[in-house]
Amino acid sequence: MAEKLPGTVPSQMDEEEGYDDETDAFPSRKNRISLFQKKTKNDQHPESSSQYRIVTPTFRYRMDYKKLGKCVIINNKNFAKDTAGMRIRNGTDKDAGDLQKCFRGIGFDVSIYNDLTCDNMEKILGEAAVENHDDAACFACILLSHGEEGLIYGTDGCMAIKNLTGLFRGDKCQSLIGKPKLFFIQACRGSEFDAGIQTDSGSSNDNLEMDANPRYKIPVEADFLYAYSTVPGYFSWRNPGKGSWFVQSLCSVLNDHGKELEVLQILTMVNYKVARNYESQSDDPRFSQKKQVPCVVSMLTKELYF
């Protein structure tokens, strides 16, 4: 869905600069979860006669590799005239620059690619997928572009997001088997607006060896995490001067807590900041007082601490 150009301003940002928003269509808790495998004939289970015994794994991804890993940022700002009227994404360069600084600060090896066609997006990520990641703990990819549900735009049209993320499945990228593969997606996922609902529940507060054992099979879709800027069906907001609500909140939380909190704790805090700290304002009532909340889809199988 093409991004709208409403005259909107987040409630806590940019009123003095007059920018309008746009839409982009603690400690380790180890050993809390048990896994099961067949028991031997000498094993006894106190509650069941089924042929299983409890095995307690180390419930945390290994991070003691030579490097944290590669982070690829694809920053699409300018689009061909025939891409269904996709407008220039002003503000995305600030997002890309802040993300580069933030993820480098955590320890990632960051590369930025600007204004890629669909073929080039697939080519860049395909090359990353066939690299040898044996000495890396994880992989991250950040997509900044227009979008629709399940789709991301290159400069010449749209393509399925799964065509990009699928390059890193366990059956295609073996050096990342059992390791976290993180995708952060700033883009619209539809054409709906979230008007929000009034609440009196309180004010917002800004203060906010290989992992896969070779003796076992794991699902090819395991160990992925997708952090979307918005929920399915909705627009995603971006400010031309200050960047997108989601990316700026993500950078803020990672800068403050990236080395101490587990990744799902981090992303829950990002959800809170976006949901509480932003609201659009516009002379056009269609785009006024709208809200947004990010969406996290996790297939991670262990806790992840950077």
Short mmCIF file of C-alpha atoms in Angstrom, two decimals, residues 6-228:
data_model
loop_
_atom_site.label_atom_id
_atom_site.label_comp_id
_atom_site.label_asym_id
_atom_site.label_seq_id
_atom_site.Cartn_x
_atom_site.Cartn_y
_atom_site.Cartn_z
CA PRO A 6 -1.03 13.35 5.89
CA GLY A 7 -0.14 16.49 7.82
CA THR A 8 0.55 14.68 11.04
CA VAL A 9 2.88 15.20 13.94
CA PRO A 10 3.60 12.77 16.79
CA SER A 11 2.48 14.07 20.14
CA GLN A 12 6.00 14.33 21.56
CA MET A 13 8.08 15.15 18.48
CA ASP A 14 8.77 17.89 16.00
CA GLU A 15 6.06 20.43 16.79
CA GLU A 16 8.73 23.11 16.88
CA GLU A 17 10.12 22.02 13.50
CA GLY A 18 6.82 21.66 11.71
CA TYR A 19 7.52 18.27 10.18
CA ASP A 20 4.58 16.19 9.02
CA ASP A 21 4.43 12.44 9.52
CA GLU A 22 3.94 9.99 6.72
CA THR A 23 2.97 6.33 6.67
CA ASP A 24 5.21 3.46 5.70
CA ALA A 25 2.74 1.53 3.69
CA PHE A 26 17.84 -9.01 33.12
CA PRO A 27 19.66 -11.80 34.34
CA SER A 28 19.60 -15.08 32.53
CA ARG A 29 16.62 -17.29 33.31
CA LYS A 30 18.17 -20.64 32.48
CA ASN A 31 16.66 -24.05 32.90
CA ARG A 32 13.03 -22.95 33.28
CA ILE A 33 11.71 -25.01 30.37
CA SER A 34 12.22 -28.70 29.90
CA LEU A 35 12.51 -30.58 26.64
CA PHE A 36 11.55 -34.20 26.21
CA GLN A 37 13.08 -37.21 24.53
CA LYS A 38 12.60 -40.96 24.79
CA LYS A 39 13.59 -42.49 28.10
CA THR A 40 15.59 -45.63 28.62
CA LYS A 41 14.02 -48.69 30.20
CA ASN A 42 15.64 -47.81 33.53
CA ASP A 43 14.17 -44.31 33.64
CA GLN A 44 11.02 -43.68 35.66
CA HIS A 45 8.66 -40.75 35.27
CA PRO A 46 6.77 -39.96 38.52
CA GLU A 47 3.60 -38.77 36.78
CA SER A 48 3.28 -40.79 33.58
CA SER A 49 4.02 -44.17 32.14
CA SER A 50 4.77 -42.71 28.68
CA GLN A 51 8.20 -43.39 27.22
CA TYR A 52 9.79 -40.00 27.93
CA ARG A 53 12.20 -38.44 30.34
CA ILE A 54 12.87 -34.78 31.11
CA VAL A 55 16.04 -33.23 29.74
CA THR A 56 17.06 -29.76 30.91
CA PRO A 57 18.90 -27.76 28.22
CA THR A 58 20.84 -24.54 28.44
CA PHE A 59 18.02 -22.21 27.49
CA ARG A 60 20.05 -19.39 25.98
CA TYR A 61 21.70 -18.81 22.60
CA ARG A 62 25.47 -19.01 22.58
CA MET A 63 27.09 -15.64 21.95
CA ASP A 64 30.73 -16.56 22.54
CA TYR A 65 31.62 -16.59 18.85
CA LYS A 66 34.38 -14.58 17.24
CA LYS A 67 31.86 -11.93 16.18
CA LEU A 68 28.24 -11.06 16.83
CA GLY A 69 27.32 -11.21 13.16
CA LYS A 70 26.34 -9.32 10.05
CA CYS A 71 23.56 -6.73 9.85
CA VAL A 72 22.24 -5.78 6.40
CA ILE A 73 20.19 -2.57 6.13
CA ILE A 74 18.21 -2.05 2.92
CA ASN A 75 17.07 1.57 2.75
CA ASN A 76 14.67 2.29 -0.10
CA LYS A 77 13.84 5.99 -0.39
CA ASN A 78 13.25 6.74 -4.08
CA PHE A 79 10.92 4.75 -6.31
CA ALA A 80 10.27 4.49 -10.03
CA LYS A 81 7.26 6.39 -11.34
CA ASP A 82 5.49 3.18 -12.32
CA THR A 83 5.55 1.61 -8.81
CA ALA A 84 1.87 2.30 -8.10
CA GLY A 85 2.58 5.90 -7.10
CA MET A 86 5.06 5.12 -4.33
CA ARG A 87 6.27 8.46 -2.99
CA ILE A 88 9.75 9.40 -1.79
CA ARG A 89 10.29 8.23 1.79
CA ASN A 90 11.66 11.37 3.42
CA GLY A 91 13.11 10.65 6.85
CA THR A 92 14.31 7.15 6.03
CA ASP A 93 17.95 8.26 5.74
CA LYS A 94 17.85 9.34 9.39
CA ASP A 95 16.42 5.94 10.30
CA ALA A 96 19.17 4.17 8.36
CA GLY A 97 21.93 6.29 9.90
CA ASP A 98 20.63 5.84 13.45
CA LEU A 99 20.24 2.09 12.92
CA GLN A 100 23.77 1.80 11.58
CA LYS A 101 25.18 3.57 14.64
CA CYS A 102 22.96 1.62 17.03
CA PHE A 103 23.66 -1.87 15.65
CA ARG A 104 27.38 -1.15 15.35
CA GLY A 105 27.31 -0.12 18.99
CA ILE A 106 25.86 -3.50 19.93
CA GLY A 107 28.61 -5.25 17.96
CA PHE A 108 27.15 -6.02 14.52
CA ASP A 109 29.10 -5.60 11.28
CA VAL A 110 26.67 -3.25 9.49
CA SER A 111 26.26 -2.66 5.75
CA ILE A 112 23.74 -0.23 4.22
CA TYR A 113 22.34 -0.57 0.71
CA ASN A 114 20.27 2.27 -0.72
CA ASP A 115 17.47 2.23 -3.32
CA LEU A 116 17.57 -1.41 -4.42
CA THR A 117 15.33 -3.04 -7.00
CA CYS A 118 13.57 -6.27 -6.09
CA ASP A 119 16.20 -8.30 -7.92
CA ASN A 120 19.01 -6.47 -6.16
CA MET A 121 17.42 -6.94 -2.74
CA GLU A 122 17.27 -10.66 -3.38
CA LYS A 123 20.82 -10.65 -4.76
CA ILE A 124 22.30 -8.82 -1.74
CA LEU A 125 20.55 -11.05 0.79
CA GLY A 126 21.24 -14.15 -1.28
CA GLU A 127 24.94 -13.34 -1.14
CA ALA A 128 24.71 -12.84 2.62
CA ALA A 129 22.94 -16.17 3.03
CA VAL A 130 25.65 -18.17 1.26
CA GLU A 131 28.45 -16.58 3.27
CA ASN A 132 30.11 -18.69 5.96
CA HIS A 133 28.62 -17.61 9.31
CA ASP A 134 30.39 -20.29 11.36
CA ASP A 135 32.23 -17.66 13.45
CA ALA A 136 29.11 -15.48 13.95
CA ALA A 137 26.51 -15.71 16.71
CA CYS A 138 23.54 -14.46 14.67
CA PHE A 139 22.35 -12.48 11.64
CA ALA A 140 20.19 -9.35 11.34
CA CYS A 141 18.44 -7.67 8.42
CA ILE A 142 16.53 -4.37 8.44
CA LEU A 143 14.14 -3.46 5.62
CA LEU A 144 13.09 0.19 5.27
CA SER A 145 10.59 0.69 2.48
CA HIS A 146 6.98 0.94 1.38
CA GLY A 147 4.97 -2.21 1.90
CA GLU A 148 1.71 -4.10 1.99
CA GLU A 149 0.73 -7.17 3.97
CA GLY A 150 3.36 -9.81 3.19
CA LEU A 151 5.05 -7.56 0.63
CA ILE A 152 8.01 -5.18 0.55
CA TYR A 153 8.78 -2.68 -2.19
CA GLY A 154 11.97 -2.45 -4.18
CA THR A 155 12.46 0.70 -6.21
CA ASP A 156 10.81 -0.99 -9.20
CA GLY A 157 7.91 -2.87 -7.61
CA CYS A 158 6.98 -5.20 -4.77
CA MET A 159 7.94 -8.72 -3.80
CA ALA A 160 7.03 -11.21 -1.07
CA ILE A 161 8.96 -10.70 2.15
CA LYS A 162 9.23 -14.48 2.51
CA ASN A 163 11.29 -14.56 -0.70
CA LEU A 164 13.97 -12.63 1.21
CA THR A 165 13.68 -14.19 4.65
CA GLY A 166 13.40 -17.69 3.15
CA LEU A 167 16.98 -17.41 1.91
CA PHE A 168 18.10 -17.95 5.52
CA ARG A 169 16.03 -21.04 6.30
CA GLY A 170 17.89 -23.95 7.84
CA ASP A 171 17.79 -25.96 4.63
CA LYS A 172 19.35 -23.11 2.64
CA CYS A 173 21.78 -21.38 5.03
CA GLN A 174 23.42 -24.12 7.04
CA SER A 175 26.04 -21.97 8.79
CA LEU A 176 23.19 -20.17 10.62
CA ILE A 177 21.37 -23.33 11.70
CA GLY A 178 20.41 -23.02 15.36
CA LYS A 179 21.38 -19.34 15.44
CA PRO A 180 19.06 -16.32 15.66
CA LYS A 181 18.02 -14.71 12.38
CA LEU A 182 16.46 -11.31 13.08
CA PHE A 183 14.40 -9.25 10.64
CA PHE A 184 13.21 -5.72 11.41
CA ILE A 185 10.69 -4.37 8.91
CA GLN A 186 9.65 -0.71 8.70
CA ALA A 187 6.84 -0.67 6.13
CA CYS A 188 3.07 -0.49 5.82
CA ARG A 189 1.12 -3.73 6.09
CA GLY A 190 -2.20 -2.45 4.78
CA SER A 191 -4.39 0.65 4.51
CA GLU A 192 -6.16 0.72 7.88
CA PHE A 193 -5.69 3.38 10.55
CA ASP A 194 -5.71 2.72 14.29
CA ALA A 195 -7.78 5.42 15.99
CA GLY A 196 -6.85 4.15 19.44
CA ILE A 197 -9.07 4.12 22.53
CA GLN A 198 -9.02 6.36 25.58
CA THR A 199 -7.61 4.88 28.77
CA ASP A 200 -7.06 6.14 32.29
CA SER A 201 -4.66 3.37 33.27
CA GLY A 202 -1.79 5.76 33.87
CA SER A 203 0.60 8.04 32.03
CA SER A 204 3.49 6.93 29.86
CA ASN A 205 6.99 6.74 31.28
CA ASP A 206 10.00 7.23 29.03
CA ASN A 207 12.38 5.68 31.52
CA LEU A 208 11.74 3.16 30.44
CA GLU A 209 29.84 -25.20 19.19
CA MET A 210 26.63 -24.88 17.02
CA ASP A 211 23.43 -24.32 18.95
CA ALA A 212 21.67 -27.05 16.96
CA ASN A 213 22.73 -30.44 18.28
CA PRO A 214 23.64 -32.47 15.18
CA ARG A 215 21.89 -35.56 16.64
CA TYR A 216 18.49 -33.88 16.39
CA LYS A 217 16.41 -32.37 13.63
CA ILE A 218 15.12 -28.83 14.00
CA PRO A 219 12.45 -27.08 11.88
CA VAL A 220 13.81 -25.12 8.93
CA GLU A 221 11.72 -22.15 10.10
CA ALA A 222 13.14 -22.22 13.64
CA ASP A 223 15.22 -19.43 15.19
CA PHE A 224 13.68 -16.58 13.19
CA LEU A 225 12.34 -13.37 14.69
CA TYR A 226 10.32 -10.79 12.75
CA ALA A 227 9.80 -7.35 14.28
CA TYR A 228 7.29 -5.40 12.18
#
